[in-house]
PDB file of C-alpha atoms in Angstrom:
ATOM      1  CA  MET M  54      -2.161   1.029   1.687  1.00 84.00           C
ATOM      2  CA  LEU M  55      -0.687  -2.768  -0.575  1.00 83.00           C
ATOM      3  CA  THR M  56       0.909  -2.199  -3.023  1.00 84.00           C
ATOM      4  CA  ASN M  57       3.200  -4.361  -5.482  1.00 83.00           C
ATOM      5  CA  TYR M  58       6.705  -4.492  -6.128  1.00 83.00           C
ATOM      6  CA  ARG M  59       7.670  -7.852  -8.468  1.00 85.00           C
ATOM      7  CA  ARG M  60       6.697 -10.748  -6.485  1.00 87.00           C
ATOM      8  CA  ASP M  61       6.299  -8.728  -3.156  1.00 90.00           C
ATOM      9  CA  VAL M  62       2.663  -7.935  -1.416  1.00 91.00           C
ATOM     10  CA  TRP M  63       4.215  -4.838   0.660  1.00 90.00           C
ATOM     11  CA  ILE M  64       1.722  -3.231   3.252  1.00 91.00           C
ATOM     12  CA  ARG M  65       1.365   0.420   4.348  1.00 88.00           C
ATOM     13  CA  CYS M  66      -0.332   1.968   6.922  1.00 85.00           C
ATOM     14  CA  ARG M  67      -1.047   5.610   8.044  1.00 79.00           C
ATOM     15  CA  CYS M  68       1.935   6.182  10.369  1.00 78.00           C
ATOM     16  CA  ARG M  69       3.859   5.036   7.618  1.00 80.00           C
ATOM     17  CA  HIS M  70       5.850   2.343   9.122  1.00 85.00           C
ATOM     18  CA  GLU M  71       6.060  -0.342   5.907  1.00 89.00           C
ATOM     19  CA  TRP M  72       6.217  -4.312   6.309  1.00 93.00           C
ATOM     20  CA  LEU M  73       6.434  -6.642   2.723  1.00 94.00           C
ATOM     21  CA  GLU M  74       3.582  -9.092   3.659  1.00 93.00           C
ATOM     22  CA  PRO M  75       4.234 -12.591   2.766  1.00 92.00           C
ATOM     23  CA  GLU M  76       1.227 -14.251   2.710  1.00 93.00           C
ATOM     24  CA  ILE M  77      -0.240 -11.939   0.022  1.00 91.00           C
ATOM     25  CA  THR M  78       0.574 -13.595  -3.106  1.00 89.00           C
ATOM     26  CA  ARG M  79       0.627 -10.942  -6.154  1.00 87.00           C
ATOM     27  CA  THR M  80      -1.731 -13.511  -7.390  1.00 88.00           C
ATOM     28  CA  HIS M  81      -3.824 -12.211  -4.892  1.00 87.00           C
ATOM     29  CA  PHE M  82      -2.866  -8.593  -5.137  1.00 85.00           C
ATOM     30  CA  ASP M  83      -4.100  -8.820  -8.746  1.00 85.00           C
ATOM     31  CA  THR M  84      -7.382 -10.654  -8.018  1.00 86.00           C
ATOM     32  CA  MET M  85      -8.039  -7.640  -5.673  1.00 81.00           C
ATOM     33  CA  THR M  86      -7.095  -5.157  -7.390  1.00 78.00           C
ATOM     34  CA  ALA M  87      -9.524  -6.605 -10.453  1.00 80.00           C
ATOM     35  CA  LEU M  88     -12.134  -4.536  -9.628  1.00 76.00           C
ATOM     36  CA  PRO M  89     -13.658  -2.235 -11.679  1.00 78.00           C
ATOM     37  CA  ASP M  90     -13.278   1.111  -9.171  1.00 77.00           C
ATOM     38  CA  HIS M  91      -9.795   0.466  -8.169  1.00 75.00           C
ATOM     39  CA  LYS M  92      -7.482   3.234  -9.331  1.00 78.00           C
ATOM     40  CA  THR M  93      -3.523   3.325 -10.721  1.00 79.00           C
ATOM     41  CA  TYR M  94      -1.325   5.906  -9.803  1.00 84.00           C
ATOM     42  CA  PRO M  95       2.006   6.530 -12.099  1.00 88.00           C
ATOM     43  CA  THR M  96       4.109   6.398  -8.809  1.00 88.00           C
ATOM     44  CA  VAL M  97       3.947   4.986  -5.779  1.00 84.00           C
ATOM     45  CA  GLU M  98       4.977   8.742  -3.947  1.00 87.00           C
ATOM     46  CA  GLN M  99       1.965  10.793  -5.386  1.00 89.00           C
ATOM     47  CA  ALA M 100      -0.283   6.923  -4.870  1.00 86.00           C
ATOM     48  CA  LEU M 101       0.965   7.931  -0.908  1.00 85.00           C
ATOM     49  CA  THR M 102       0.375  12.034  -0.858  1.00 86.00           C
ATOM     50  CA  ASP M 103      -3.146  12.026  -2.468  1.00 87.00           C
ATOM     51  CA  LEU M 104      -4.069   9.130  -0.269  1.00 84.00           C
ATOM     52  CA  GLY M 105      -2.959  10.049   2.671  1.00 82.00           C
ATOM     53  CA  PHE M 106      -0.074   7.935   3.670  1.00 82.00           C
ATOM     54  CA  GLU M 107       2.370   9.722   2.918  1.00 80.00           C
ATOM     55  CA  GLY M 108       3.467   9.303   7.413  1.00 76.00           C
ATOM     56  CA  SER M 109       1.158  12.655   7.814  1.00 75.00           C
ATOM     57  CA  PHE M 110      -0.542  10.676  10.728  1.00 71.00           C
ATOM     58  CA  ALA M 111       3.002   9.668  12.599  1.00 72.00           C
ATOM     59  CA  GLY M 112       2.950   9.346  16.171  1.00 73.00           C
ATOM     60  CA  ILE M 113      -0.958  10.460  16.461  1.00 75.00           C
ATOM     61  CA  TYR M 114      -3.373   9.184  18.586  1.00 74.00           C
ATOM     62  CA  LEU M 115      -6.929   9.564  18.278  1.00 73.00           C
ATOM     63  CA  GLU M 116      -9.391   9.167  21.733  1.00 74.00           C
TER      64      GLU M 116
END
């Protein structure tokens, strides 16, 4: 999941690990989210829950 905060873009995986990604600029983020099927959420917490990035998969390994 990609989120932006001011000029920074953050990546979050489903295991709840999150990191700043300096190689993805705000311009790149805006270009990717300008697609017509893009959905926005009122809060980051709601997006995390709705998309399954709230950590429910932490520690799970699939074979």
